[in-house]
């Protein structure tokens, strides 16, 4: 099977400046939220992006969609570099890539009916008139498992899971190729999470969608993804096929992260040897020199403080950034 | 071993503008000395309200404990005077909360706050208390504990604040520690640190623990016994291994099926439980899970099933034997 690259990210950097002074404003530093990412997303796959809070996974998603303009780097989508695009040209590309947000309460305008919310992208992009959009909205509602008659209701009349379905319908309205799902289920209850994940999987099968699935729940990411990338403090530490990553994790951070995930099975839990990381994530304003993980790494050596480990391919499609991993 | 705590028929209601919400509808359970009990359920199932009612921490009004007993050392917590209750709370039964930011007073130093139970319950002087606090803080793994006594809560990270809260709860050597989703706000590697810490302290200090969570994964590695709650009822209770290996209530089966496992290779479709949990403006007369249940029979729509014995020390509130499809009673 030849895989077609839908999205190519090279050396993606996003720094948020820290500015001081009210009259004379000067930059005193930067939050290095994302600091040099290189990876591909293939058409039709789900790439899981995992990491703990503050590791830059959401910023990555937003920088790809140009919701945050990257500080440096290339984001090639369907062969065109989005970073250098502006205005109408970029707006046009936005049809092809959409986003589903974490908080289904904050990401829907409370003063618009769900019909208006779902239909808005169609009208804004001049694809349909208001009248034509109505039919399409009903189709979309049915598609995500909501009653089409609900189009005239307001977001507060829906539960969290239903609201998230509205968010999915809105993202689908323009028939995009790529959907960035930014923690789409973390605000939902366990029994509702499965409903939304199953819906996302069904829609992918039906429309050949490509997902960038951002989450911190490694069990769910393993379930939904084809490949998984692990981030730590603004950099990618490992990227591999889902089974490869879970059975043959090479980076010490990935190993620790995997061992920290509780398994809902007391027998398996008893047999597990948990690797507990010491300390906490350092600040992205002043990250450690060399390897960013070295302050918590059980394997850290002198070289880790001096040199930033290269992002290299150590097996087929298995990338890692660690000095201690042999090629 | 003897029961340390025995709760029978606990019921709690809240008066709201839309009507009376029946949050807890007759919960019974017991806790043995040194035992770790997990209470599992989704938001709104009544798991927090159960323990808050027991400790009389429910704001009244709008809340009201309308029935039940909670026996601790031969006395009913629900009938104690406020003064007696204060002696128990914090000293013999301590609690840690989900959000380590809002659970501290932001304008008092950590030392002051952690020392408070020692001063009120143990009658220690400020100086003695501070020495003990420094000891407790290093026990829960806070580096340079002595120097940090004069720091304020915002100077600690989320994981560190949770450690401070654990230290505060344990200062008076409680017999029971109640933990209400203490790791939900934390990252997974920090969560592992905290769970590990609690396990270590449990083994060293021998207290009993009630651990409330929505995460069936954490409970699997921590608890000896589990209560699964739904709509204000305990719908299944068992020792942890039989519960996970052989869940009997359709809700428990559904919950376990809806969880992907990080150690699982094959990709299966997740079992989702259709529909939503009910909002309880009336005390249910039928099985509260029936509208979402795939096993339901006519009787489920007529009569709410009580907890029935389904195995050794294993109880479930369901009319249907889900393995055979036969009626239980």
Short mmCIF file of C-alpha atoms in Angstrom, two decimals, chain B residues 91 100 139 167 188 220 239 249 259 302:
data_model
loop_
_atom_site.label_atom_id
_atom_site.label_comp_id
_atom_site.label_asym_id
_atom_site.label_seq_id
_atom_site.Cartn_x
_atom_site.Cartn_y
_atom_site.Cartn_z
CA UNK B 91 -8.80 13.77 63.41
CA UNK B 100 -5.87 20.98 45.22
CA UNK B 139 6.99 11.96 54.42
CA UNK B 167 0.01 15.45 54.49
CA UNK B 188 -0.95 10.67 34.35
CA UNK B 220 -8.30 -1.89 39.89
CA UNK B 239 -14.15 -7.79 45.94
CA UNK B 249 -24.88 -5.64 36.57
CA UNK B 259 -12.99 1.33 28.26
CA UNK B 302 -42.25 -2.18 37.27
#
